[in-house]
Coordinates of C-alpha atoms in Angstrom, one line a residue:
M1 CA 22.1 -8.7 -27.5
N2 CA 20.1 -6.6 -25.1
S3 CA 22.4 -3.6 -25.5
V4 CA 22.9 -1.0 -28.0
K5 CA 26.5 0.7 -28.5
P6 CA 27.9 2.6 -31.4
R7 CA 30.7 1.3 -33.2
L8 CA 33.2 2.2 -35.5
Q9 CA 34.6 -0.1 -38.0
I10 CA 37.0 1.6 -41.3
L11 CA 38.9 -1.7 -42.8
S12 CA 38.2 -4.6 -43.6
E13 CA 39.7 -8.1 -43.0
E14 CA 41.1 -7.8 -46.4
Q15 CA 41.8 -4.8 -46.2
K16 CA 44.0 -4.8 -42.8
K17 CA 46.4 -8.1 -44.4
L18 CA 46.8 -6.5 -47.6
F19 CA 48.2 -2.6 -45.9
Y20 CA 50.4 -5.5 -43.2
E21 CA 51.5 -7.1 -47.1
K22 CA 52.5 -3.9 -48.4
A23 CA 54.4 -3.1 -45.3
T24 CA 56.2 -6.2 -45.1
W25 CA 57.1 -5.3 -49.0
V26 CA 58.5 -1.7 -47.7
L27 CA 61.0 -3.6 -45.1
E28 CA 62.2 -5.9 -47.2
A29 CA 62.7 -4.6 -50.3
V30 CA 63.1 -0.6 -49.3
G31 CA 64.7 -1.5 -45.5
V32 CA 65.0 0.8 -42.1
K33 CA 68.4 3.0 -41.9
V34 CA 69.0 2.1 -38.2
E35 CA 72.0 4.4 -36.5
C36 CA 72.7 2.2 -33.4
P37 CA 76.2 0.0 -35.2
E38 CA 75.0 -2.5 -32.0
M39 CA 71.4 -2.9 -33.0
V40 CA 72.6 -3.6 -36.8
R41 CA 74.6 -6.1 -35.5
N42 CA 71.7 -7.5 -33.8
F43 CA 69.6 -7.6 -36.3
S44 CA 72.6 -9.1 -38.9
N45 CA 72.8 -12.1 -36.8
Q46 CA 69.1 -13.0 -37.1
P47 CA 68.0 -15.8 -39.6
G48 CA 66.4 -13.9 -42.7
V49 CA 67.2 -10.7 -42.2
R50 CA 69.2 -9.0 -44.7
C51 CA 71.8 -5.6 -43.6
D52 CA 73.0 -3.5 -46.4
G53 CA 75.5 -1.8 -44.6
N54 CA 73.1 -0.1 -41.6
V55 CA 70.2 -0.9 -43.5
V56 CA 68.5 -3.8 -42.5
K57 CA 65.7 -5.5 -44.5
L58 CA 63.4 -7.8 -43.0
S59 CA 61.9 -10.6 -43.8
G60 CA 58.0 -11.7 -43.4
K61 CA 59.1 -14.5 -41.1
Q62 CA 60.7 -11.6 -38.3
V63 CA 58.4 -9.3 -38.5
E64 CA 55.5 -12.5 -37.4
H65 CA 57.7 -14.2 -34.6
A66 CA 58.4 -10.2 -33.0
L67 CA 54.1 -9.9 -33.0
E68 CA 54.1 -13.7 -31.5
T69 CA 56.1 -12.8 -29.3
A70 CA 55.1 -8.9 -28.2
P71 CA 52.6 -9.0 -25.0
R72 CA 49.3 -7.9 -26.3
Q73 CA 48.4 -6.6 -23.1
V74 CA 50.4 -3.6 -21.3
D75 CA 49.1 -3.0 -16.9
I76 CA 49.8 0.6 -15.7
Y77 CA 49.6 1.5 -12.6
N78 CA 49.2 4.8 -10.9
R79 CA 51.9 6.0 -8.7
C80 CA 50.6 4.9 -5.7
G81 CA 50.6 0.7 -6.9
E82 CA 47.4 1.2 -7.9
P83 CA 46.0 -0.3 -10.7
A84 CA 45.9 2.5 -13.5
F85 CA 43.8 0.9 -16.9
S86 CA 45.7 -1.5 -19.6
L87 CA 45.8 -1.9 -22.7
G88 CA 45.5 -4.5 -25.7
P89 CA 43.1 -5.8 -28.1
D90 CA 41.1 -7.7 -25.4
F91 CA 40.4 -3.6 -23.6
N92 CA 39.0 -1.6 -26.9
H93 CA 36.1 0.6 -26.5
H94 CA 38.0 2.0 -23.7
T95 CA 39.9 5.2 -25.2
R96 CA 42.4 6.4 -21.6
F97 CA 42.8 9.8 -22.5
S98 CA 46.2 11.9 -21.3
I99 CA 46.7 15.8 -20.8
G100 CA 50.7 16.8 -22.0
S101 CA 52.8 17.2 -25.1
P102 CA 56.1 18.9 -25.0
T103 CA 55.3 22.6 -26.1
L104 CA 57.5 25.6 -25.8
N105 CA 55.3 28.2 -24.9
Y106 CA 52.5 28.6 -22.4
Q107 CA 49.1 30.3 -22.4
D108 CA 47.2 32.2 -20.1
P109 CA 43.7 31.9 -19.4
E110 CA 43.2 34.8 -18.3
T111 CA 45.1 37.1 -20.6
R112 CA 46.0 35.0 -23.0
E113 CA 49.2 36.0 -23.0
I114 CA 52.1 33.6 -25.1
E115 CA 54.8 32.7 -22.1
E116 CA 58.1 30.8 -22.8
W117 CA 57.3 27.9 -20.8
K118 CA 59.0 27.3 -16.9
R119 CA 59.1 24.7 -14.3
C120 CA 55.6 26.0 -12.6
H121 CA 53.8 25.8 -15.7
T122 CA 54.5 21.8 -15.7
G123 CA 52.9 22.0 -12.0
L124 CA 50.1 23.6 -13.0
I125 CA 49.1 21.0 -15.6
A126 CA 50.3 18.5 -13.8
G127 CA 47.7 19.6 -10.9
L128 CA 45.2 20.0 -13.4
A129 CA 45.7 16.7 -14.8
N130 CA 44.8 15.2 -11.3
T131 CA 41.8 17.2 -11.1
L132 CA 39.9 16.1 -14.2
D133 CA 38.2 12.3 -13.7
T134 CA 38.0 12.4 -17.3
F135 CA 41.9 12.0 -18.0
D136 CA 43.5 8.9 -17.2
A137 CA 47.6 10.2 -17.5
I138 CA 49.7 13.0 -18.0
A139 CA 52.6 13.3 -20.8
T140 CA 54.8 15.4 -20.2
P141 CA 54.1 18.5 -21.0
G142 CA 55.9 21.2 -21.4
T143 CA 60.1 21.9 -22.1
I144 CA 61.5 24.4 -19.2
H145 CA 63.4 27.4 -20.2
D146 CA 64.3 28.5 -15.9
Y147 CA 66.9 25.8 -15.6
G148 CA 69.3 25.0 -17.3
P149 CA 69.0 22.1 -19.7
E150 CA 71.4 19.4 -17.7
Q151 CA 68.9 20.4 -14.8
A152 CA 65.3 20.7 -16.3
D153 CA 64.2 17.3 -17.2
Y154 CA 65.2 16.4 -14.2
F155 CA 62.6 19.0 -12.8
S156 CA 60.0 18.7 -15.2
T157 CA 59.8 15.4 -14.3
L158 CA 59.6 15.8 -10.7
E159 CA 56.6 18.6 -11.0
L160 CA 55.0 15.8 -13.1
L161 CA 55.3 12.8 -9.7
A162 CA 54.8 15.5 -7.2
N163 CA 51.8 17.1 -8.4
T164 CA 49.9 13.9 -9.6
H165 CA 49.0 10.3 -8.9
K166 CA 47.7 9.0 -13.0
P167 CA 50.2 7.1 -14.8
I168 CA 53.5 9.9 -16.7
I169 CA 53.7 9.5 -20.5
L170 CA 57.6 11.0 -20.0
L171 CA 59.1 12.6 -22.9
V172 CA 62.9 14.0 -22.7
S173 CA 64.5 16.0 -24.3
K174 CA 68.1 15.4 -23.6
D175 CA 68.6 11.4 -25.3
N176 CA 72.0 11.2 -22.5
V177 CA 69.9 12.5 -19.6
F178 CA 67.4 10.8 -20.2
P179 CA 69.3 7.0 -17.6
G180 CA 69.8 9.4 -15.0
V181 CA 66.0 10.4 -15.2
L182 CA 64.9 6.6 -14.6
R183 CA 67.3 6.7 -12.1
F184 CA 65.6 9.8 -10.5
I185 CA 62.3 8.6 -10.6
K186 CA 63.2 4.7 -9.6
H187 CA 65.0 6.3 -6.1
L188 CA 61.8 8.0 -5.6
F189 CA 59.7 5.3 -6.4
S190 CA 60.9 2.1 -5.5
Q191 CA 58.4 0.0 -7.1
L192 CA 57.8 1.8 -10.7
S193 CA 59.3 -2.1 -12.3
H194 CA 58.0 -4.5 -10.7
K195 CA 54.3 -1.6 -11.2
P196 CA 55.1 0.6 -14.0
F197 CA 53.4 3.8 -14.2
V198 CA 56.1 5.2 -16.4
I199 CA 55.7 5.1 -19.8
P200 CA 59.2 6.5 -22.2
Y201 CA 58.0 7.8 -25.2
V202 CA 59.8 7.5 -28.3
N203 CA 59.8 8.4 -31.9
N204 CA 61.7 7.5 -35.4
I205 CA 62.6 9.5 -37.4
T206 CA 60.4 9.6 -40.5
P207 CA 60.6 8.5 -43.2
L208 CA 62.4 4.8 -42.3
V209 CA 65.0 5.6 -40.1
L210 CA 66.0 4.5 -36.5
N211 CA 67.9 6.7 -34.7
K212 CA 70.5 5.6 -32.3
G213 CA 69.0 8.0 -29.7
T214 CA 65.8 6.2 -29.8
T215 CA 66.9 2.7 -29.4
D216 CA 68.7 3.9 -26.9
K217 CA 65.9 4.7 -24.6
M218 CA 63.6 1.8 -25.7
K219 CA 67.4 -0.7 -24.3
T220 CA 67.2 1.4 -21.0
A221 CA 63.4 1.6 -21.2
Y222 CA 63.6 -1.9 -20.6
S223 CA 66.2 -2.7 -18.4
Y224 CA 63.9 -1.4 -16.0
G225 CA 60.7 -3.1 -17.0
L226 CA 59.0 -0.4 -19.0
P227 CA 56.7 -0.7 -21.2
V228 CA 57.0 1.7 -23.9
I229 CA 55.4 3.9 -26.2
F230 CA 56.5 3.5 -30.3
N231 CA 55.2 6.4 -32.2
N232 CA 55.7 8.1 -35.5
F233 CA 54.8 11.4 -36.2
V234 CA 54.3 11.7 -40.1
M235 CA 52.9 14.2 -42.3
A236 CA 51.4 13.3 -45.9
G237 CA 53.2 14.6 -49.0
A238 CA 55.9 15.8 -46.8
S239 CA 57.9 12.4 -45.0
T240 CA 55.5 10.7 -46.1
P241 CA 53.3 9.4 -49.6
I242 CA 50.8 12.1 -50.0
T243 CA 48.3 9.5 -50.6
P244 CA 45.9 8.1 -47.6
A245 CA 47.0 4.7 -48.7
G246 CA 50.4 5.9 -49.3
C247 CA 51.0 7.3 -45.6
M248 CA 49.6 4.5 -44.2
T249 CA 52.0 1.5 -44.7
L250 CA 55.0 3.0 -45.2
T251 CA 53.8 3.9 -41.3
I252 CA 52.5 0.7 -40.6
A253 CA 55.9 -0.2 -42.1
E254 CA 57.5 2.0 -39.2
L255 CA 55.8 0.1 -37.0
L256 CA 56.5 -3.1 -37.6
M257 CA 60.4 -1.8 -37.6
G258 CA 59.8 -0.6 -33.1
I259 CA 58.1 -3.5 -32.4
T260 CA 60.6 -6.0 -33.9
C261 CA 63.5 -3.8 -33.3
S262 CA 62.0 -3.8 -29.5
Q263 CA 61.5 -7.4 -29.5
L264 CA 65.5 -8.4 -30.5
I265 CA 66.0 -6.0 -27.3
Q266 CA 64.3 -8.1 -25.0
P267 CA 61.7 -10.6 -26.1
G268 CA 58.8 -10.3 -24.3
A269 CA 59.0 -6.3 -24.0
K270 CA 55.8 -4.4 -23.9
S271 CA 55.8 -2.3 -26.7
I272 CA 52.8 0.4 -27.3
A273 CA 52.6 1.5 -31.0
G274 CA 50.5 4.4 -33.4
S275 CA 51.1 6.6 -34.9
L276 CA 50.6 11.3 -35.2
P277 CA 49.6 11.1 -38.8
N278 CA 49.3 14.8 -39.8
S279 CA 48.5 16.6 -43.5
F280 CA 50.7 19.3 -44.7
N281 CA 49.9 23.1 -45.7
M282 CA 52.3 23.3 -48.7
S283 CA 51.8 27.3 -48.4
T284 CA 53.0 27.5 -44.9
M285 CA 55.2 24.7 -44.3
N286 CA 52.6 23.1 -41.4
A287 CA 51.7 19.4 -40.6
F288 CA 48.5 19.1 -39.4
Y289 CA 45.6 17.4 -38.4
S290 CA 42.6 17.0 -41.1
P291 CA 39.7 14.8 -41.4
S292 CA 41.9 12.6 -43.6
S293 CA 44.4 12.7 -41.5
L294 CA 42.1 11.6 -38.2
V295 CA 40.5 8.5 -40.4
V296 CA 44.2 7.1 -40.7
S297 CA 44.8 7.5 -37.1
H298 CA 41.8 5.7 -36.2
S299 CA 42.7 3.4 -39.4
I300 CA 45.9 2.8 -37.5
A301 CA 44.4 1.9 -34.7
E302 CA 42.6 -1.1 -36.0
M303 CA 45.7 -2.4 -37.4
M304 CA 47.7 -2.7 -34.4
D305 CA 44.5 -4.3 -33.3
Y306 CA 44.8 -6.4 -35.4
F307 CA 48.3 -7.7 -34.9
G308 CA 47.4 -8.1 -31.7
I309 CA 49.8 -4.7 -30.0
P310 CA 48.3 -2.1 -27.5
H311 CA 48.3 1.0 -29.3
S312 CA 49.4 4.2 -28.5
G313 CA 47.6 7.3 -31.4
T314 CA 46.8 11.1 -31.6
S315 CA 44.9 14.3 -29.5
G316 CA 44.5 15.3 -33.4
N317 CA 45.0 18.8 -31.6
S318 CA 46.8 21.9 -32.4
L319 CA 45.1 24.3 -34.6
G320 CA 43.2 26.0 -32.7
W321 CA 44.6 29.7 -30.8
E322 CA 43.1 28.8 -27.1
G323 CA 40.6 26.4 -26.0
D324 CA 38.0 28.4 -29.3
L325 CA 36.1 26.7 -31.9
I326 CA 38.6 25.1 -33.8
E327 CA 39.7 23.2 -31.1
A328 CA 36.4 22.1 -30.4
G329 CA 35.8 20.5 -34.4
I330 CA 38.7 18.9 -34.2
K331 CA 38.7 17.5 -30.9
W332 CA 34.7 16.1 -32.3
M333 CA 36.5 14.5 -35.3
N334 CA 39.3 12.5 -33.3
Y335 CA 37.9 11.6 -29.6
L336 CA 34.2 11.0 -30.8
P337 CA 35.7 8.0 -33.7
S338 CA 38.5 7.2 -30.7
V339 CA 36.1 5.7 -28.1
M340 CA 33.5 4.2 -31.0
G341 CA 36.6 2.8 -32.2
K342 CA 39.6 0.9 -31.2
V343 CA 41.9 3.4 -29.9
G344 CA 43.7 2.7 -27.1
L345 CA 45.4 5.8 -25.9
C346 CA 44.5 8.4 -26.9
P347 CA 47.1 11.7 -26.3
F348 CA 48.4 14.5 -25.7
A349 CA 44.9 17.0 -26.1
G350 CA 46.1 20.5 -24.6
P351 CA 48.5 21.9 -27.7
V352 CA 47.3 24.9 -30.1
F353 CA 49.3 27.1 -32.1
Q354 CA 51.1 24.3 -34.4
A355 CA 52.0 22.0 -30.9
T356 CA 54.0 24.8 -30.4
T357 CA 52.2 26.5 -27.3
L358 CA 49.7 24.6 -25.0
S359 CA 46.9 25.8 -23.3
A360 CA 44.6 24.9 -20.3
T361 CA 41.5 26.9 -22.0
S362 CA 41.9 23.9 -24.5
I363 CA 43.2 20.6 -21.8
V364 CA 39.7 22.0 -19.8
L365 CA 37.3 21.8 -23.1
A366 CA 38.6 18.6 -23.8
S367 CA 37.8 17.2 -20.8
E368 CA 34.3 18.2 -21.9
V369 CA 34.3 16.6 -25.0
I370 CA 35.7 13.6 -23.9
R371 CA 32.8 13.6 -20.7
E372 CA 30.0 14.0 -24.0
A373 CA 32.3 11.2 -26.2
R374 CA 31.9 8.4 -23.7
K375 CA 27.9 8.8 -23.4
Y376 CA 27.8 8.8 -26.7
A377 CA 29.7 5.4 -26.7
R378 CA 27.8 4.2 -24.0
G379 CA 24.7 3.8 -25.9
F380 CA 22.4 3.0 -24.1
E381 CA 20.0 -0.9 -22.5
M382 CA 17.5 -2.6 -24.5
E383 CA 16.1 -4.9 -21.4
D384 CA 13.4 -3.8 -19.7
N385 CA 12.8 0.0 -21.4
F386 CA 10.6 -0.7 -22.9
L387 CA 7.5 0.7 -20.8
L388 CA 4.9 -1.4 -23.4
D389 CA 3.2 -0.2 -19.8
E390 CA 3.6 3.6 -20.2
I391 CA 2.8 3.3 -23.8
E392 CA -0.8 1.3 -23.8
A393 CA -1.4 3.4 -20.4
V394 CA -0.5 6.9 -21.9
G395 CA -2.3 5.8 -25.2
H396 CA -3.0 8.3 -27.8
G397 CA -2.2 12.8 -27.1
G398 CA -1.4 12.1 -23.8
S399 CA 2.4 13.0 -21.2
Y400 CA 4.6 11.6 -20.2
L401 CA 5.4 13.7 -17.9
G402 CA 3.7 12.5 -14.6
T403 CA 5.1 8.7 -15.8
Q404 CA 6.6 6.4 -12.8
S405 CA 9.6 6.4 -15.3
T406 CA 10.2 9.7 -15.8
F407 CA 10.0 10.6 -12.6
E408 CA 12.8 7.8 -11.8
L409 CA 14.7 9.0 -14.5
F410 CA 14.5 12.1 -15.8
R411 CA 17.9 13.0 -14.3
D412 CA 19.9 10.9 -16.9
Y413 CA 18.5 12.5 -19.1
Q414 CA 19.0 16.1 -18.0
P415 CA 21.8 18.5 -20.5
E416 CA 24.8 18.6 -18.0
S417 CA 27.9 19.8 -18.2
D418 CA 30.4 21.4 -15.7
I419 CA 31.3 24.3 -17.7
W420 CA 27.7 25.7 -19.1
P421 CA 24.6 26.2 -18.0
S422 CA 21.6 25.6 -19.5
L423 CA 20.4 29.2 -20.2
T424 CA 16.8 30.9 -21.5
L425 CA 17.1 33.8 -24.1
E426 CA 16.8 35.6 -20.8
S427 CA 18.8 34.1 -18.0
W428 CA 21.5 34.5 -20.9
K429 CA 20.2 38.4 -21.5
N430 CA 19.8 38.9 -17.5
S431 CA 23.5 37.4 -16.8
G432 CA 25.0 39.7 -18.9
M433 CA 25.4 38.2 -22.2
P434 CA 28.0 36.3 -21.3
T435 CA 30.1 33.9 -23.9
S436 CA 30.7 30.7 -24.3
T437 CA 34.6 30.7 -24.4
G438 CA 35.2 33.2 -21.6
M439 CA 32.4 30.9 -19.3
L440 CA 35.2 28.6 -20.6
R441 CA 38.6 30.8 -19.1
E442 CA 36.5 31.7 -15.8
K443 CA 36.3 27.0 -15.3
T444 CA 40.2 27.0 -16.5
L445 CA 41.0 29.3 -14.0
H446 CA 39.0 27.9 -11.1
L447 CA 40.7 25.0 -11.8
L448 CA 44.4 25.7 -12.2
N449 CA 43.6 27.5 -8.5
H450 CA 41.7 24.8 -6.6
P451 CA 43.7 21.4 -7.6
V452 CA 42.8 19.1 -6.6
L453 CA 47.1 17.7 -5.2
P454 CA 48.6 14.4 -3.8
A455 CA 48.6 14.1 -0.3
D456 CA 52.3 13.4 -0.2
R457 CA 53.4 16.6 -2.9
Q458 CA 55.4 18.6 -0.3
D459 CA 57.4 15.2 0.9
I460 CA 57.8 14.3 -3.7
L461 CA 59.4 17.6 -4.1
E462 CA 61.7 17.9 -1.6
K463 CA 63.2 14.8 -1.7
G464 CA 63.9 15.2 -5.5
E465 CA 65.0 19.1 -5.0
D466 CA 67.5 17.3 -2.5
Y467 CA 68.5 14.5 -5.0
I468 CA 69.0 16.9 -8.5
T469 CA 70.3 19.3 -5.8
R470 CA 73.2 16.5 -4.4
L471 CA 73.8 15.7 -8.6
A472 CA 74.0 18.7 -9.6
L473 CA 76.5 18.8 -7.2
S474 CA 78.6 16.0 -8.1
N475 CA 78.3 16.8 -12.1
K476 CA 76.5 13.4 -12.3
L477 CA 73.2 15.1 -14.6
S478 CA 73.3 13.7 -17.5

């Protein structure tokens, strides 16, 4: 009662129950195609499960059992073994953000040119993530092209490990390399299993396909004691029904199947679930984030909270051309509701051009929006802050410029930006009439050129490169 905090609620309790009923109907009546024969056999041995070939149909009781078994809290550490953050219903209103998304290209913040993603770009972005305190983690930011396909995932992971202490959301492009990459991380950091700082990320195939590569990765990750992010990438009108209600129903059904599968693989396995819901442009045949798709995303967060499952959502990025007005609009539309609602983890800041390219300026812009959104969500305290004595003392037509509280607190209420100074018309003219995007690029270049890097960076690089070289010589990379 003594603080004012903005809160966002989209779904009523009755609507949550209805979506759960509709989603479980999909799982019972339509089912999910499971491509791993071993998983089909495991499902077939469970009570209340029907298998029609490789189409698995779950009962509501089987789903309920999985939701009861799945942990409602996932603790994440940094690579030094220190607690980083926790996800789950008890930790909402503390939305966590990450950089990344395995794009194909890198946009140079100085020239704005697009170039093929290389190993050095992963190191740059990892260093940027380590420097910006608004970000809590980093996801694999690009698919490197300057190494062969068997080595690329190893070197990509090495650059992340060496250039940041922060938790890593791990995406591996080649399914058969995934176990080797986890062995590689375990070789460098023996505490990986009991203080997990790596969160493997997997997707199913929408609509309603649980592919073998995904279940294989889940089994491997759980054998290391790691939590797994199970997200689906959906496109309303293309891979799901076009209406938000239809899209949500299918999306929730797939996530419930993922959670159930995780508990079948290993009871008590730590799952973080959510969605990247998109709209679909029928003219360009591209997916894009829209107001309606972000409402779905934030509603899915509420559903995971309702189920007692830690949540991972979406950055809502990818429409812009760099850190520009397009990106600013979609970031605010996603980040502010995220910190006011039930979003647990908001990953993948930085992609532009329909997620084909990662822009460092977009990441720095995201950092600014996150900082301001968190200030808004913080609200204000009421207790002992009504200042009735000052109101009485100043009276009618007076000024509060000289009051004690203004003198003590004015710095807390001043405009503050790490990128843009507060310019009057005259100071803007005298500064050569700078543009806001120009200043954003200057700030980005400064951060990239002066990163805060781990003290053991070189040691990690040398150990990792030696390990990869020995594996390559013995033909054991996959």
